[in-house]
Short mmCIF file of C-alpha atoms and ligand atoms in Angstrom, two decimals:
data_model
loop_
_atom_site.label_atom_id
_atom_site.label_comp_id
_atom_site.label_asym_id
_atom_site.label_seq_id
_atom_site.Cartn_x
_atom_site.Cartn_y
_atom_site.Cartn_z
CA UNK V 1 98.90 107.89 111.34
CA UNK V 2 95.85 108.24 113.00
CA UNK V 3 93.52 110.36 111.12
CA UNK V 4 92.95 114.24 112.59
CA UNK V 5 88.79 114.83 112.96
CA UNK V 6 87.38 117.62 111.83
CA UNK V 7 84.40 118.09 113.31
CA UNK V 8 82.84 121.71 112.80
CA UNK V 9 79.33 121.83 114.51
CA UNK V 10 81.10 121.72 118.13
CA UNK V 11 82.10 124.37 120.55
CA UNK V 12 85.13 124.99 121.13
CA UNK V 13 86.62 126.97 124.40
CA UNK V 14 86.94 130.91 123.81
CA UNK V 15 90.26 131.02 124.62
CA UNK V 16 93.76 129.94 125.96
CA UNK V 17 92.81 131.33 129.77
CA UNK V 18 89.91 129.88 129.09
CA UNK V 19 90.92 126.25 128.16
CA UNK V 20 93.24 126.50 131.75
CA UNK V 21 90.72 128.01 133.80
CA UNK V 22 87.93 125.54 132.71
CA UNK V 23 90.29 122.55 133.37
CA UNK V 24 92.38 123.95 136.61
CA UNK V 25 88.17 124.18 137.42
CA UNK V 26 87.61 120.63 136.85
CA UNK V 27 90.62 119.28 138.61
CA UNK V 28 90.57 121.89 141.13
CA UNK V 29 87.25 120.96 143.81
CA UNK V 30 86.27 118.78 146.93
CA UNK V 31 89.55 116.61 145.85
CA UNK V 32 92.14 119.21 146.72
CA UNK V 33 90.42 120.44 149.99
CA UNK V 34 87.82 117.21 150.77
CA UNK V 35 89.44 114.33 150.12
CA UNK V 36 92.94 115.14 149.45
CA UNK V 37 93.38 115.90 153.21
CA UNK V 38 91.19 113.05 154.97
CA UNK V 39 93.05 110.16 152.80
CA UNK V 40 96.41 112.20 153.44
CA UNK V 41 95.14 111.79 157.37
CA UNK V 42 94.10 108.15 156.74
CA UNK V 43 97.24 107.58 155.05
CA UNK V 44 100.22 109.16 157.43
CA UNK V 45 101.06 112.26 156.09
CA UNK V 46 103.37 113.35 155.49
CA UNK V 47 105.33 110.09 152.90
CA UNK V 48 101.84 109.72 151.28
CA UNK V 49 102.57 113.78 150.51
CA UNK V 50 105.98 112.59 148.84
CA UNK V 51 104.35 109.33 146.76
CA UNK V 52 101.71 111.37 146.13
CA UNK V 53 104.07 114.38 144.39
CA UNK V 54 105.77 111.45 142.81
CA UNK V 55 102.48 110.42 141.35
CA UNK V 56 101.51 113.22 140.05
CA UNK V 57 103.87 114.56 137.87
CA UNK V 58 105.89 111.32 136.95
CA UNK V 59 102.66 110.25 136.10
CA UNK V 60 99.89 112.46 135.90
CA UNK V 61 100.88 115.49 133.99
CA UNK V 62 102.17 112.58 131.25
CA UNK V 63 98.34 111.87 131.88
CA UNK V 64 96.79 114.44 131.31
CA UNK V 65 98.27 116.02 128.27
CA UNK V 66 97.04 112.28 126.79
CA UNK V 67 93.36 113.19 127.14
CA UNK V 68 94.38 116.18 125.93
CA UNK V 69 95.97 114.48 122.71
CA UNK V 70 93.00 111.73 122.62
CA UNK V 71 90.09 114.55 123.26
CA UNK V 72 91.63 116.93 120.90
CA UNK V 73 93.18 114.91 117.73
CA UNK V 74 88.81 112.75 118.31
CA UNK V 75 86.67 115.99 118.81
CA UNK V 76 84.06 113.94 120.80
CA UNK V 77 82.72 112.74 123.75
CA UNK V 78 85.29 110.44 125.06
CA UNK V 79 83.66 107.02 123.77
CA UNK V 80 83.22 108.76 119.85
CA UNK V 81 87.02 110.43 120.30
CA UNK V 82 88.50 106.66 121.37
CA UNK V 83 86.22 105.09 118.38
CA UNK V 84 87.90 107.82 116.00
CA UNK V 85 90.70 107.48 116.55
CA UNK V 86 90.79 103.13 116.52
CA UNK V 87 88.33 102.09 114.22
CA UNK V 88 86.84 98.52 114.81
CA UNK V 89 89.21 97.73 117.74
CA UNK V 90 87.87 96.89 121.64
CA UNK V 91 89.89 100.39 122.58
CA UNK V 92 85.98 101.95 122.80
CA UNK V 93 85.85 99.91 125.80
CA UNK V 94 87.77 103.32 127.57
CA UNK V 95 85.55 105.16 127.14
CA UNK V 96 82.27 102.97 128.53
CA UNK V 97 84.79 102.79 131.99
CA UNK V 98 85.25 106.18 131.32
CA UNK V 99 81.16 107.01 131.43
CA UNK V 100 80.54 104.79 134.18
CA UNK V 101 83.33 105.81 136.46
CA UNK V 102 81.48 109.62 135.66
CA UNK V 103 77.96 108.10 137.34
CA UNK V 104 80.01 106.95 140.74
CA UNK V 105 81.63 109.97 141.20
CA UNK V 106 78.87 112.60 140.75
CA UNK V 107 76.78 110.08 142.77
CA UNK V 108 79.00 111.11 145.83
CA UNK V 109 80.49 114.05 145.09
CA UNK V 110 77.05 115.52 144.29
CA UNK V 111 76.57 114.43 148.30
CA UNK V 112 79.51 116.61 149.42
CA UNK V 113 78.74 118.83 147.87
CA UNK V 114 76.14 119.12 149.12
CA UNK V 115 77.17 119.55 152.58
CA UNK V 116 78.88 122.39 151.46
CA UNK V 117 75.65 123.92 150.90
CA UNK V 118 74.44 123.65 154.52
CA UNK V 119 77.32 125.49 155.83
CA UNK V 120 77.05 128.33 153.69
CA UNK V 121 73.55 128.25 155.74
CA UNK V 122 75.05 127.02 159.08
CA UNK V 123 78.25 129.79 158.60
CA UNK V 124 74.86 132.48 157.88
CA UNK V 125 73.35 132.10 160.29
CA UNK V 126 76.36 132.03 162.10
CA UNK V 127 75.71 128.70 163.76
CA UNK V 128 79.37 128.07 165.08
CA UNK V 129 79.98 130.68 167.10
CA UNK V 130 80.73 129.50 170.71
CA UNK V 131 80.64 126.46 170.34
CA UNK V 132 83.57 123.84 172.13
CA UNK V 133 85.55 121.13 169.27
CA UNK V 134 83.11 118.46 170.15
CA UNK V 135 79.80 120.35 169.80
CA UNK V 136 80.80 121.39 166.51
CA UNK V 137 81.91 118.05 165.67
CA UNK V 138 78.00 116.68 166.72
CA UNK V 139 76.47 119.16 164.90
CA UNK V 140 78.00 117.47 161.77
CA UNK V 141 77.70 113.91 162.54
CA UNK V 142 73.74 114.59 163.52
CA UNK V 143 73.46 117.41 160.14
CA UNK V 144 74.91 113.89 157.56
CA UNK V 145 72.72 111.36 159.17
CA UNK V 146 69.56 112.82 158.79
CA UNK V 147 67.52 111.35 155.28
CA UNK V 148 65.92 115.39 154.58
CA UNK V 149 68.77 117.94 154.73
CA UNK V 150 71.51 115.98 152.66
CA UNK V 151 68.81 115.23 149.67
CA UNK V 152 68.06 118.27 149.78
CA UNK V 153 71.13 119.93 149.82
CA UNK V 154 72.26 117.40 147.45
CA UNK V 155 69.46 117.39 144.95
CA UNK V 156 69.62 121.32 145.01
CA UNK V 157 73.11 120.84 144.20
CA UNK V 158 73.13 118.43 140.86
CA UNK V 159 70.37 120.88 139.63
CA UNK V 160 72.79 123.43 139.63
CA UNK V 161 75.13 121.44 137.82
CA UNK V 162 72.62 120.59 135.26
CA UNK V 163 71.71 123.87 134.67
CA UNK V 164 74.87 125.25 133.66
CA UNK V 165 75.66 122.60 131.19
CA UNK V 166 72.51 122.53 129.67
CA UNK V 167 73.14 126.10 128.87
CA UNK V 168 76.82 125.25 127.48
CA UNK V 169 80.41 126.23 129.14
CA UNK V 170 81.82 128.98 127.89
CA UNK V 171 79.04 132.06 129.17
CA UNK V 172 79.06 130.43 131.96
CA UNK V 173 81.54 128.49 133.79
CA UNK V 174 84.32 129.86 132.27
CA UNK V 175 83.38 133.34 133.04
CA UNK V 176 82.88 132.70 137.24
CA UNK V 177 85.29 130.18 136.95
CA UNK V 178 88.63 133.02 135.38
CA UNK V 179 87.32 135.38 139.03
CA UNK V 180 86.19 132.29 140.56
CA UNK V 181 89.70 130.37 141.58
CA UNK V 182 91.91 132.95 142.21
CA UNK V 183 89.31 133.99 145.45
CA UNK V 184 90.02 130.23 146.25
CA UNK V 185 93.19 131.06 145.90
CA UNK V 186 93.28 134.09 148.40
CA UNK V 187 91.06 132.80 150.70
CA UNK V 188 92.61 129.84 151.18
CA UNK V 189 95.94 131.15 152.31
CA UNK V 190 94.30 133.34 154.18
CA UNK V 191 92.85 130.73 156.28
CA UNK V 192 96.66 129.19 156.03
CA UNK V 193 97.69 132.64 157.77
CA UNK V 194 95.57 131.71 160.89
CA UNK V 195 95.91 128.27 161.31
CA UNK V 196 99.60 128.15 161.38
CA UNK V 197 99.44 131.08 163.88
CA UNK V 198 98.20 128.64 165.92
CA UNK V 199 99.22 126.96 168.88
CA UNK V 200 101.47 124.12 168.22
CA UNK V 201 100.83 124.69 163.92
CA UNK V 202 104.47 122.91 163.91
CA UNK V 203 102.75 119.38 164.97
CA UNK V 204 100.42 119.98 161.73
CA UNK V 205 103.47 120.73 159.92
CA UNK V 206 105.61 118.10 161.07
CA UNK V 207 102.60 115.65 160.16
CA UNK V 208 102.46 117.72 156.58
CA UNK V 209 105.63 117.76 155.63
CA UNK V 210 107.81 115.26 158.11
CA UNK V 211 107.71 111.98 155.90
CA UNK V 212 107.52 108.27 158.23
CA UNK V 213 108.03 106.20 155.87
CA UNK V 214 107.32 103.21 158.40
CA UNK V 215 103.69 105.01 157.74
CA UNK V 216 103.09 104.15 154.62
CA UNK V 217 101.31 101.22 153.84
CA UNK V 218 100.97 99.20 150.30
CA UNK V 219 97.61 100.25 150.51
CA UNK V 220 98.60 103.96 151.43
CA UNK V 221 100.68 103.47 148.13
CA UNK V 222 97.30 102.62 145.97
CA UNK V 223 95.05 105.48 147.78
CA UNK V 224 98.11 108.16 146.48
CA UNK V 225 97.76 107.50 143.32
CA UNK V 226 94.03 106.86 143.01
CA UNK V 227 93.88 110.82 144.64
CA UNK V 228 96.47 111.68 142.05
CA UNK V 229 93.76 110.89 139.77
CA UNK V 230 91.17 111.98 141.25
CA UNK V 231 92.14 115.17 141.97
CA UNK V 232 93.95 115.89 138.18
CA UNK V 233 90.07 114.15 137.25
CA UNK V 234 92.34 112.03 135.88
CA UNK V 235 91.22 108.01 134.15
CA UNK V 236 87.63 108.73 133.21
CA UNK V 237 87.72 111.08 130.22
CA UNK V 238 86.92 114.15 131.79
CA UNK V 239 90.07 115.86 129.84
CA UNK V 240 89.43 114.25 126.71
CA UNK V 241 86.17 116.04 127.17
CA UNK V 242 86.93 119.54 127.61
CA UNK V 243 90.05 118.25 125.35
CA UNK V 244 87.89 118.04 122.00
CA UNK V 245 86.84 121.53 122.75
CA UNK V 246 90.12 122.63 122.57
CA UNK V 247 91.57 124.89 119.74
CA UNK V 248 94.13 123.69 117.06
CA UNK V 249 96.94 126.66 118.15
CA UNK V 250 96.47 125.57 122.13
CA UNK V 251 100.19 124.43 123.67
CA UNK V 252 98.80 121.75 125.01
CA UNK V 253 101.50 120.70 127.25
CA UNK V 254 102.18 123.82 128.75
CA UNK V 255 98.23 123.87 129.37
CA UNK V 256 99.07 120.56 131.72
CA UNK V 257 101.45 122.15 133.28
CA UNK V 258 99.96 124.60 134.03
CA UNK V 259 96.95 122.66 135.54
CA UNK V 260 98.44 120.04 137.57
CA UNK V 261 100.60 122.85 139.05
CA UNK V 262 97.83 124.78 140.21
CA UNK V 263 95.65 122.11 141.05
CA UNK V 264 99.37 120.17 143.52
CA UNK V 265 99.43 124.46 145.22
CA UNK V 266 95.83 124.27 146.01
CA UNK V 267 95.74 120.80 147.61
CA UNK V 268 98.85 121.48 149.21
CA UNK V 269 98.13 125.00 150.47
CA UNK V 270 94.47 123.39 151.63
CA UNK V 271 96.47 120.45 153.71
CA UNK V 272 98.44 123.70 155.26
CA UNK V 273 95.48 125.51 156.29
CA UNK V 274 93.81 121.91 157.86
CA UNK V 275 96.28 120.30 160.01
CA UNK V 276 97.99 122.94 162.63
CA UNK V 277 94.48 123.20 163.23
CA UNK V 278 93.05 119.25 163.73
CA UNK V 279 96.15 119.43 166.19
CA UNK V 280 95.00 122.35 168.02
CA UNK V 281 91.60 121.22 168.94
CA UNK V 282 92.48 117.49 168.97
CA UNK V 283 90.49 116.07 165.90
CA UNK V 284 92.03 112.89 164.92
CA UNK V 285 93.91 113.82 161.63
CA UNK V 286 92.01 109.76 159.88
CA UNK V 287 88.71 110.99 161.35
CA UNK V 288 88.03 110.80 157.19
CA UNK V 289 85.44 111.76 155.34
CA UNK V 290 83.97 114.68 157.38
CA UNK V 291 87.72 116.20 158.49
CA UNK V 292 87.33 119.56 156.92
CA UNK V 293 83.56 120.14 158.18
CA UNK V 294 84.52 119.80 161.98
CA UNK V 295 88.18 121.30 161.47
CA UNK V 296 87.26 125.02 159.97
CA UNK V 297 84.53 125.94 161.69
CA UNK V 298 87.12 125.67 165.07
CA UNK V 299 89.28 127.62 163.00
CA UNK V 300 86.75 130.38 162.31
CA UNK V 301 85.39 130.93 165.54
CA UNK V 302 89.64 132.13 166.52
CA UNK V 303 89.69 134.86 163.53
CA UNK V 304 88.86 138.28 163.42
CA UNK V 305 85.58 137.91 161.23
CA UNK V 306 86.08 134.78 161.17
CA UNK V 307 82.22 134.82 160.47
CA UNK V 308 82.58 136.94 156.89
CA UNK V 309 85.46 134.44 156.51
CA UNK V 310 83.17 130.94 157.31
CA UNK V 311 80.61 132.10 154.90
CA UNK V 312 82.72 132.93 152.02
CA UNK V 313 85.11 129.76 152.43
CA UNK V 314 82.12 127.60 152.21
CA UNK V 315 80.63 129.43 149.37
CA UNK V 316 84.00 129.12 147.23
CA UNK V 317 84.47 125.41 147.88
CA UNK V 318 80.67 125.07 146.67
CA UNK V 319 82.01 126.67 143.60
CA UNK V 320 84.79 124.45 143.46
CA UNK V 321 83.01 121.66 143.65
CA UNK V 322 80.88 122.95 140.66
CA UNK V 323 83.47 123.66 138.15
CA UNK V 324 84.38 119.53 138.90
CA UNK V 325 81.08 118.25 138.66
CA UNK V 326 80.14 119.84 135.85
CA UNK V 327 82.97 118.06 133.86
CA UNK V 328 81.65 115.10 134.83
CA UNK V 329 78.03 115.49 134.11
CA UNK V 330 79.86 116.67 130.37
CA UNK V 331 80.96 113.18 130.28
CA UNK V 332 77.79 111.80 129.60
CA UNK V 333 75.94 114.37 128.44
CA UNK V 334 78.77 114.46 126.09
CA UNK V 335 77.95 110.64 125.32
CA UNK V 336 74.38 111.07 125.07
CA UNK V 337 74.87 114.09 122.80
CA UNK V 338 77.02 112.95 119.91
CA UNK V 339 76.33 108.48 120.08
CA UNK V 340 72.69 108.24 120.97
CA UNK V 341 71.75 111.26 119.82
CA UNK V 342 69.82 113.12 122.67
CA UNK V 343 69.77 116.67 122.82
CA UNK V 344 71.50 118.13 124.94
CA UNK V 345 68.76 119.80 126.61
CA UNK V 346 67.40 116.48 126.69
CA UNK V 347 70.60 114.63 127.45
CA UNK V 348 71.23 117.10 130.81
CA UNK V 349 68.33 115.92 132.32
CA UNK V 350 68.28 112.40 132.18
CA UNK V 351 72.08 111.85 133.24
CA UNK V 352 71.09 114.42 135.70
CA UNK V 353 68.01 112.80 137.19
CA UNK V 354 70.27 108.83 136.21
CA UNK V 355 72.87 110.33 139.00
CA UNK V 356 70.40 111.76 141.53
CA UNK V 357 68.87 108.91 142.18
CA UNK V 358 71.65 106.97 142.79
CA UNK V 359 72.87 110.40 144.87
CA UNK V 360 70.13 109.67 146.93
CA UNK V 361 70.89 106.00 148.10
CA UNK V 362 74.82 107.07 148.52
CA UNK V 363 73.54 110.21 151.12
CA UNK V 364 71.54 107.34 153.20
CA UNK V 365 73.51 105.57 153.40
CA UNK V 366 76.01 107.53 155.37
CA UNK V 367 73.38 107.82 158.24
CA UNK V 368 72.84 104.31 158.60
CA UNK V 369 69.49 104.89 156.72
CA UNK V 370 69.79 101.58 154.88
CA UNK V 371 69.35 99.14 157.34
CA UNK V 372 73.37 99.04 157.99
CA UNK V 373 73.89 98.11 154.51
CA UNK V 374 77.39 97.32 154.09
CA UNK V 375 80.13 95.34 151.24
CA UNK V 376 82.75 94.42 151.35
CA UNK V 377 82.74 96.14 155.02
CA UNK V 378 82.17 99.74 153.02
CA UNK V 379 79.16 101.97 153.17
CA UNK V 380 77.34 102.38 149.57
CA UNK V 381 79.18 105.75 150.26
CA UNK V 382 82.63 104.80 150.84
CA UNK V 383 82.42 101.93 148.31
CA UNK V 384 82.22 104.51 145.43
CA UNK V 385 84.24 106.61 146.22
CA UNK V 386 86.52 103.94 146.50
CA UNK V 387 85.87 102.01 143.31
CA UNK V 388 86.10 104.56 142.24
CA UNK V 389 89.44 106.48 142.23
CA UNK V 390 91.28 103.49 143.98
CA UNK V 391 90.08 101.40 140.38
CA UNK V 392 88.69 103.18 138.25
CA UNK V 393 90.41 105.64 137.93
CA UNK V 394 94.21 104.41 137.90
CA UNK V 395 92.91 101.76 135.33
CA UNK V 396 91.08 104.18 132.74
CA UNK V 397 94.90 105.92 133.46
CA UNK V 398 96.94 102.51 132.56
CA UNK V 399 95.05 102.23 129.46
CA UNK V 400 94.93 105.41 128.74
CA UNK V 401 98.92 105.37 128.30
CA UNK V 402 98.23 101.85 127.00
CA UNK V 403 96.53 104.24 124.19
CA UNK V 404 98.61 106.72 123.85
CA UNK V 405 102.21 105.25 124.31
CA UNK V 406 101.41 102.49 121.92
CA UNK V 407 98.52 102.72 119.66
CA UNK V 408 98.33 106.48 118.75
CA UNK V 409 102.48 105.81 118.88
CA UNK V 410 105.08 109.26 118.61
CA UNK V 411 104.24 110.61 115.33
CA UNK V 412 100.47 111.11 116.21
CA UNK V 413 101.95 112.23 119.50
CA UNK V 414 104.36 114.90 118.14
CA UNK V 415 101.94 115.96 115.73
CA UNK V 416 99.61 116.96 118.32
CA UNK V 417 102.56 118.57 120.80
CA UNK V 418 104.54 120.58 118.48
CA UNK V 419 101.03 121.89 116.50
CA UNK V 420 102.66 120.20 113.39
CA UNK V 421 105.71 121.74 113.85
CA UNK V 422 105.17 124.99 115.51
CA UNK V 423 107.08 123.77 118.63
CA UNK V 424 110.42 121.79 119.52
CA UNK V 425 109.80 119.37 121.47
CA UNK V 426 112.82 118.32 123.98
CA UNK V 427 111.02 115.55 125.92
CA UNK V 428 108.83 113.37 123.66
CA UNK V 429 111.55 110.35 123.66
CA UNK V 430 110.89 110.95 127.91
CA UNK V 431 107.43 111.32 127.79
CA UNK V 432 107.49 108.32 125.08
CA UNK V 433 108.78 106.25 127.61
CA UNK V 434 106.77 106.78 129.73
CA UNK V 435 103.62 106.40 128.49
CA UNK V 436 104.25 103.30 127.38
CA UNK V 437 107.13 101.32 129.73
CA UNK V 438 106.93 103.72 133.34
CA UNK V 439 103.04 104.61 133.67
CA UNK V 440 101.55 101.25 132.38
CA UNK V 441 103.76 98.94 134.85
CA UNK V 442 103.69 101.83 138.07
CA UNK V 443 100.30 101.61 138.12
CA UNK V 444 100.13 97.43 137.81
CA UNK V 445 102.38 97.71 140.04
CA UNK V 446 100.82 99.79 142.78
CA UNK V 447 97.64 97.57 142.13
CA UNK V 448 99.11 94.38 142.44
CA UNK V 449 100.92 95.37 145.66
CA UNK V 450 97.69 96.85 147.21
CA UNK V 451 96.05 93.53 146.81
CA UNK V 452 98.64 91.17 148.59
CA UNK V 453 100.30 89.19 145.23
CA UNK V 454 103.83 90.42 146.10
CA UNK V 455 103.95 89.08 149.93
N1 LIG T 1 89.61 116.60 140.19
C1 LIG T 1 88.21 117.06 141.03
C2 LIG T 1 88.49 117.58 142.25
O1 LIG T 1 89.09 117.42 142.81
C3 LIG T 1 86.54 116.13 140.79
C4 LIG T 1 86.99 115.18 140.07
C5 LIG T 1 86.32 116.22 138.04
C6 LIG T 1 87.35 114.91 138.58
N2 LIG T 1 87.03 115.92 137.12
C7 LIG T 1 86.77 114.64 137.12
C8 LIG T 1 88.52 113.12 139.61
C9 LIG T 1 87.18 113.11 136.49
C10 LIG T 1 87.56 112.43 138.08
C11 LIG T 1 87.46 112.59 137.28
O2 LIG T 1 86.93 118.05 142.95
#
């Protein structure tokens, strides 16, 4: 049986709602609004959505439960938790993978979050007024290919992220997440109402909800899997780290279910706000990473009070990004603090600076300021976005499933999920079966298929 670690010096989330706000804050972010919509747009719409939902509930939810188990059982950073639960085995490599993934993810994530701050300024100064869809598109392209502002905002955002992580989690982000996440939902619903009353809204809704499986490719399936992991913050130990701050009495299963549902509902609501507008304004659904930045400004122009809503929307987008980015940075900082014995403050600065440097190159690669530097036909930004979510996260998820399903095993899972007998577990058998067989095989199959092995 695996030992239960006591580590009483560590911080712990203060309440059940605090746990959900923090974990949902991590899950709900740019992934739900920015990434979900453009990946869905590039990968064929409704059919992608069906596969995505299958992955979220069939594989993502069991893995979220597993990450919480590892963290709460190990009571350390991702590397330390895995190591504590499996001493003298190579499983600690899983921890290193998570830390590497955190670097890559935050490097491009902070760039996109920086864009949302630029758009707060643009919205506040009423820059979208009376612009045609072409002009709005042009506005975005000329901004993102610049050098100074994208980097300035990206560094600003990294600074905010560092500030929150630096001052600990309890009184900062836990408190704000509780107010701001519900506000984000209300706002998206208002945008939904505007979007579905646009002329030809049905085209967008059909694109989103009418699956046409002939449009689905092997690559689209892989991207649905990667997107499920990315959106739920899985596969790199962010939720292992948060799990290590969850107290013994928390029901990990219900927490994971609530977080998964919240995350999925927000992604779908974002899709309902975006695609009708995409079709109404003649934007290509496959426009890529810039999709929301060229779609929403058009919608705001047509809304009563659009100016105010546009400011609010981009503020909330930035906030959603922030509650996610802190969970990524926390993975690295917790590792520095607990394994390398660096003080929290220094660890935060060190990690942020290293990641920021990486992020600058990411930002420059978009505007071709790196002399058209490409790997596998992708610029650095796209490369990091793809490698992390379509490769590292699924691989991390595969290893987590094997670790919890086979190595920790049924008894440990039962103890953690029943809180040593407090809760009845009717689903235990199916969960263990998914972790041992279904999830690893499905992930492996999607991988092999996408590299063309089955053809
Ligand atoms: N889930 C977040 C989003 O959707 C991003 C994120 C936060 C993340 N922590 C993560 C992605 C850990 C992968 C792994 O925007």
